[in-house]
Amino acid sequence: MTRKIIIDTDPGQDDAVAILLALASPEEIEVLGITAVAGNVPLALTQKNARIVCELAGRRDIRVFAGCEKPLAHALVTAEHVHGKTGLDGIALPEPTMPLQDTHAVEFIIDTLRQEPPGTVTLCPLGPLTNIATAFRTAPEIVGRVQEIVLMGGAYFEVGNITPAAEFNIYVDPEAAGIVFGSGVPLTVMPLDVTHKVLTTRPRIEAIRDLDTEVGHAVAAWTDFFERFDMEKYGHDGAPLHDPCVTAWLVRPGLFSGRHINVEIETASPLTRGMTVADWWGITDRPKNAMFMGDVDAQGFYDLLTGRLARL
Ligand code: RIB
Ligand code: CA
């Protein structure tokens, strides 16, 4: 059964790999459109990078939309220290020639959810949740029409990566995350707890480079660049490939396991802004609003990813 999705993204090398995996999996995924949001780098770059990735995959037909250029209530925080000044550092790819759609990303999300049958569109945010939250605030009637939200963000046991308490996507726009996690839409969450288990070890990246395709070389070059930050910080044998956990789950959910629990977002305290307060041990009676992933078959994930990238 093919799932219709909108990918909301702030490319970002790991976003790029997630998009490629989606585009390489037409049996499971139909990409209705890609909506760019400010995050890893400013919007002018994330919307351009999304088009670069589509052209790398030979998919100039994919509609790419530009969305919100800043979070709901805070100044934008970016992550060039991880992703480089372009957001896709590691390899120089041609400037995109496919057009950016004129429609604002938020309008596209609203229109799509109004036009598609209820419960048939999955939203896949890979960056800050500004576009999704803005769509929900602008057109509340679409919330009940969303099939599911499958997102990368948050952390519990792994704690924060941009502050001691918070993961980047949630930290950048905690108010937006609060709207999404409080929306009542079924949520499947890929937190750092699971993404830190899919590390870009050398054998895994060499297997991708050995595809000896333009896509294989680009993905290997991107991971060679972006892994240096996490490897230095965590001392691991590789870096977490965060965002492809979202599209891998759509293709092969059995790779992942977690718990259906309550997750709330800290928006008040400057110290813990953006923390995902996950009731993993069922201590409260707060409503269970999220399938919070905690474990993954890492080699199975990379075998799937490599096999699908070989198709492009
Ligand atoms: O914390 C990791 C997340 O922040 C990933 O989505 C990465 O692309 C950045 O957006
Ligand atoms: Ca991202």
Coordinates of C-alpha atoms and ligand atoms in Angstrom, one line a residue:
M1 CA 0.0 0.0 0.0
T2 CA 1.6 3.2 -1.2
R3 CA 1.5 6.0 1.4
K4 CA 1.1 9.6 0.2
I5 CA 3.5 12.0 2.0
I6 CA 4.6 15.5 2.2
I7 CA 8.3 15.8 3.3
D8 CA 8.9 19.0 5.3
T9 CA 12.6 19.6 5.5
D10 CA 15.7 21.8 6.1
P11 CA 18.4 20.1 4.0
G12 CA 20.9 19.3 5.6
Q13 CA 22.9 16.3 4.4
D14 CA 20.8 13.8 6.4
D15 CA 17.6 15.4 5.1
A16 CA 19.0 14.9 1.6
V17 CA 19.5 11.2 2.2
A18 CA 16.0 10.8 3.7
I19 CA 14.6 12.5 0.5
L20 CA 16.6 10.2 -1.7
L21 CA 15.4 7.1 0.1
A22 CA 11.8 8.3 -0.3
L23 CA 12.2 8.9 -4.0
A24 CA 13.9 5.5 -4.4
S25 CA 10.9 3.7 -2.8
P26 CA 7.8 4.3 -5.1
E27 CA 6.3 1.0 -4.0
E28 CA 5.8 2.3 -0.5
I29 CA 5.9 6.1 -0.9
E30 CA 4.3 8.7 -3.2
V31 CA 5.9 12.1 -2.5
L32 CA 3.1 14.7 -3.1
G33 CA 5.6 17.5 -2.6
I34 CA 8.6 18.8 -0.6
T35 CA 8.2 21.8 1.7
A36 CA 11.3 23.6 2.8
V37 CA 11.6 25.3 6.2
A38 CA 14.4 27.4 7.8
G39 CA 16.5 25.2 10.1
N40 CA 20.0 23.8 9.5
V41 CA 20.5 26.8 7.2
P42 CA 18.3 29.7 6.2
L43 CA 15.2 29.1 4.0
A44 CA 16.9 30.5 0.8
L45 CA 19.3 27.6 1.1
T46 CA 17.0 24.9 2.3
Q47 CA 14.6 25.5 -0.6
K48 CA 17.5 25.5 -3.1
N49 CA 19.0 22.3 -1.5
A50 CA 15.7 20.5 -1.7
R51 CA 15.7 21.1 -5.5
I52 CA 19.4 20.1 -5.8
V53 CA 18.5 16.7 -4.2
C54 CA 15.5 16.2 -6.4
E55 CA 17.6 16.9 -9.5
L56 CA 20.3 14.5 -8.2
A57 CA 17.6 11.8 -8.0
G58 CA 16.5 12.7 -11.6
R59 CA 13.2 13.9 -10.3
R60 CA 12.7 17.4 -11.7
D61 CA 8.9 16.6 -11.6
I62 CA 8.8 16.9 -7.8
R63 CA 7.2 20.1 -6.6
V64 CA 9.3 22.0 -4.1
F65 CA 7.8 24.8 -2.0
A66 CA 9.4 27.4 0.2
G67 CA 7.8 27.9 3.7
C68 CA 8.5 29.8 6.9
E69 CA 11.8 31.6 7.2
K70 CA 11.8 31.9 10.9
P71 CA 10.3 30.1 14.0
L72 CA 7.0 31.2 15.5
A73 CA 8.4 33.0 18.6
H74 CA 12.2 32.9 18.5
A75 CA 15.0 34.1 16.3
L76 CA 16.2 31.4 13.9
V77 CA 19.0 29.2 15.1
T78 CA 21.0 27.5 12.4
A79 CA 23.6 24.7 12.3
E80 CA 26.2 25.6 9.8
H81 CA 28.8 24.2 12.3
V82 CA 27.4 20.8 11.4
H83 CA 26.2 21.1 7.8
G84 CA 28.5 23.7 6.4
K85 CA 27.6 27.1 5.1
T86 CA 25.6 25.8 2.1
G87 CA 23.8 23.1 4.2
L88 CA 25.0 20.5 1.8
D89 CA 28.7 20.8 2.2
G90 CA 30.9 17.8 1.2
I91 CA 30.4 17.9 -2.5
A92 CA 29.7 20.6 -5.1
L93 CA 26.6 19.9 -7.0
P94 CA 25.1 21.9 -9.9
E95 CA 22.8 24.8 -9.2
P96 CA 19.2 23.7 -9.5
T97 CA 17.4 24.5 -12.7
M98 CA 14.0 23.0 -11.7
P99 CA 11.6 25.8 -10.6
L100 CA 10.6 26.6 -7.0
Q101 CA 6.8 26.5 -6.8
D102 CA 5.1 29.9 -6.4
T103 CA 2.7 28.7 -3.7
H104 CA 3.8 29.1 -0.1
A105 CA 4.6 25.8 1.6
V106 CA 2.0 26.3 4.3
E107 CA -0.7 27.0 1.6
F108 CA 0.4 23.8 -0.2
I109 CA 0.1 21.7 3.0
I110 CA -3.4 23.2 3.7
D111 CA -4.6 22.8 0.1
T112 CA -3.3 19.2 -0.1
L113 CA -5.0 18.1 3.1
R114 CA -8.3 19.8 2.0
Q115 CA -8.2 18.1 -1.4
E116 CA -7.0 14.6 -0.6
P117 CA -9.4 12.2 1.1
P118 CA -9.3 12.4 4.9
G119 CA -6.7 10.2 6.6
T120 CA -4.7 9.5 3.4
V121 CA -1.8 12.0 3.7
T122 CA 1.2 11.5 6.0
L123 CA 3.3 14.5 7.0
C124 CA 7.1 13.8 7.4
P125 CA 8.8 16.7 9.1
L126 CA 12.6 16.4 9.1
G127 CA 13.4 19.9 10.6
P128 CA 11.8 22.5 12.8
L129 CA 8.0 22.2 12.9
T130 CA 7.2 25.8 11.9
N131 CA 5.5 25.0 8.6
I132 CA 3.3 22.3 10.1
A133 CA 2.3 24.3 13.1
T134 CA 1.5 27.4 11.0
A135 CA -0.7 25.2 8.7
F136 CA -2.5 23.9 11.7
R137 CA -3.0 27.3 13.2
T138 CA -4.1 28.8 9.9
A139 CA -6.6 26.1 9.0
P140 CA -7.5 24.1 12.1
E141 CA -10.0 21.9 10.1
I142 CA -7.1 20.2 8.3
V143 CA -5.7 18.7 11.6
G144 CA -8.3 15.9 11.7
R145 CA -7.6 15.1 8.0
V146 CA -3.9 14.1 8.6
Q147 CA -3.3 10.4 8.5
E148 CA -0.2 10.5 10.7
I149 CA 2.9 12.6 11.4
V150 CA 6.2 10.8 11.2
L151 CA 9.0 13.1 12.4
M152 CA 12.6 13.3 13.4
G153 CA 13.0 15.2 16.6
G154 CA 13.4 15.2 20.3
A155 CA 15.4 13.0 22.7
Y156 CA 14.9 11.4 26.1
F157 CA 17.7 9.0 27.2
E158 CA 20.1 10.5 24.7
V159 CA 19.3 14.1 26.0
G160 CA 20.1 17.2 23.9
N161 CA 22.4 17.9 21.0
I162 CA 22.0 21.7 20.6
T163 CA 21.6 22.3 24.4
P164 CA 22.0 19.8 27.3
A165 CA 18.2 19.4 27.3
A166 CA 17.0 19.8 23.7
E167 CA 17.4 18.3 20.2
F168 CA 17.9 20.8 17.4
N169 CA 14.6 20.5 15.5
I170 CA 12.5 20.9 18.6
Y171 CA 14.8 23.6 20.1
V172 CA 14.6 25.8 17.1
D173 CA 10.8 26.1 17.3
P174 CA 9.5 24.8 20.6
E175 CA 6.1 26.6 20.2
A176 CA 5.6 24.9 16.8
A177 CA 6.5 21.5 18.4
G178 CA 4.0 22.2 21.2
I179 CA 1.3 22.7 18.6
V180 CA 2.2 19.6 16.7
F181 CA 2.6 17.3 19.8
G182 CA -0.7 18.7 21.2
S183 CA -2.6 18.4 18.0
G184 CA -4.0 15.0 18.5
V185 CA -2.6 13.8 15.2
P186 CA -1.1 10.3 15.5
L187 CA 2.6 10.8 15.9
T188 CA 5.6 8.5 15.2
V189 CA 8.7 10.1 16.6
M190 CA 12.4 9.3 15.7
P191 CA 14.3 10.9 18.6
L192 CA 18.1 11.0 19.1
D193 CA 17.6 7.8 21.2
V194 CA 17.2 5.9 18.0
T195 CA 19.0 8.1 15.4
H196 CA 22.2 7.8 17.5
K197 CA 22.0 4.1 16.9
V198 CA 22.4 4.3 13.1
L199 CA 26.0 5.4 12.9
T200 CA 27.8 6.1 9.6
T201 CA 30.6 3.6 10.2
R202 CA 33.3 3.2 7.6
P203 CA 32.0 -0.2 6.2
R204 CA 28.5 1.2 5.8
I205 CA 29.6 4.4 4.0
E206 CA 32.1 2.5 1.8
A207 CA 29.3 0.2 0.7
I208 CA 27.4 3.3 -0.4
R209 CA 30.4 4.8 -2.1
D210 CA 31.0 1.5 -3.8
L211 CA 27.7 1.8 -5.6
D212 CA 29.9 4.0 -7.8
T213 CA 26.9 6.1 -8.9
E214 CA 26.4 9.9 -8.7
V215 CA 24.0 9.4 -5.8
G216 CA 26.4 7.0 -4.1
H217 CA 29.3 9.3 -4.3
A218 CA 27.2 12.3 -3.2
V219 CA 25.8 10.5 -0.1
A220 CA 29.3 9.3 0.9
A221 CA 30.8 12.8 0.4
W222 CA 27.9 14.3 2.5
T223 CA 28.4 11.9 5.3
D224 CA 32.2 12.3 5.2
F225 CA 31.6 16.0 5.8
F226 CA 28.8 16.1 8.3
E227 CA 29.9 13.2 10.5
R228 CA 33.1 15.0 11.7
F229 CA 31.1 17.2 14.2
D230 CA 29.3 14.3 15.9
M231 CA 32.3 12.0 15.9
E232 CA 34.4 14.6 17.6
K233 CA 31.7 15.4 20.1
Y234 CA 30.6 11.9 21.0
G235 CA 33.7 10.0 20.2
H236 CA 31.7 7.4 18.3
D237 CA 32.8 5.4 15.3
G238 CA 30.5 7.4 12.9
A239 CA 27.8 9.9 13.1
P240 CA 24.0 9.5 13.4
L241 CA 22.1 9.6 10.2
H242 CA 19.0 11.2 11.7
D243 CA 16.4 12.0 9.1
P244 CA 16.5 8.8 6.9
C245 CA 15.0 7.0 10.0
V246 CA 11.7 8.7 9.1
T247 CA 11.6 7.4 5.5
A248 CA 13.1 4.1 6.4
W249 CA 10.3 3.6 8.9
L250 CA 7.7 4.2 6.1
V251 CA 9.4 1.5 4.0
R252 CA 10.2 -1.0 6.7
P253 CA 8.6 -0.2 10.1
G254 CA 9.8 -3.5 11.6
L255 CA 13.3 -2.1 11.7
F256 CA 12.2 0.1 14.6
S257 CA 10.7 -0.4 18.1
G258 CA 9.5 2.0 20.8
R259 CA 6.7 2.8 23.1
H260 CA 3.4 4.7 22.8
I261 CA 3.8 7.3 25.5
N262 CA 3.0 10.9 26.5
V263 CA 5.5 13.5 25.2
E264 CA 5.2 17.2 26.1
I265 CA 7.4 20.1 24.9
E266 CA 9.1 22.6 27.2
T267 CA 8.4 26.1 26.0
A268 CA 8.6 28.2 29.1
S269 CA 12.1 27.7 30.6
P270 CA 15.1 29.2 28.8
L271 CA 17.3 26.5 30.4
T272 CA 15.2 23.6 29.1
R273 CA 13.6 25.2 26.0
G274 CA 12.7 22.6 23.5
M275 CA 13.1 19.6 25.8
T276 CA 10.8 16.6 24.9
V277 CA 9.5 15.5 28.3
A278 CA 8.9 11.9 27.4
D279 CA 6.9 9.8 30.0
W280 CA 8.8 6.6 29.0
W281 CA 8.1 4.9 32.3
G282 CA 4.3 5.8 32.4
I283 CA 4.7 7.9 35.6
T284 CA 1.9 10.3 34.7
D285 CA -1.7 9.9 33.4
R286 CA -1.1 12.4 30.6
P287 CA -2.5 11.2 27.3
K288 CA -0.3 9.0 25.2
N289 CA 0.2 11.1 22.1
A290 CA 3.4 9.7 20.5
M291 CA 5.0 6.4 19.3
F292 CA 8.4 7.3 20.6
M293 CA 11.1 5.1 19.0
G294 CA 13.9 3.7 21.1
D295 CA 15.6 1.0 19.2
V296 CA 16.5 0.0 15.6
D297 CA 18.2 -2.8 13.6
A298 CA 21.0 -0.5 12.5
Q299 CA 22.6 -2.9 9.9
G300 CA 19.1 -3.6 8.5
F301 CA 18.6 0.1 8.2
Y302 CA 21.9 0.5 6.2
D303 CA 21.2 -2.5 4.1
L304 CA 17.8 -1.1 3.1
L305 CA 19.2 2.4 2.5
T306 CA 22.1 1.1 0.3
G307 CA 19.9 -1.2 -1.6
R308 CA 17.4 1.6 -2.4
L309 CA 20.0 4.2 -3.2
A310 CA 21.3 1.7 -5.8
R311 CA 18.1 2.2 -7.7
L312 CA 18.7 6.0 -8.3
Ligands
RIB1 O1 19.0 17.0 15.6 C1 19.1 16.5 14.3 C2 18.2 17.2 13.4 O2 18.5 18.5 13.2 C3 18.2 16.6 11.9 O3 17.0 16.7 11.3 C4 19.2 17.5 11.2 O4 19.0 17.6 9.8 C5 18.9 18.8 11.9 O5 17.8 19.4 11.2
CA2 CA 16.7 18.0 9.2

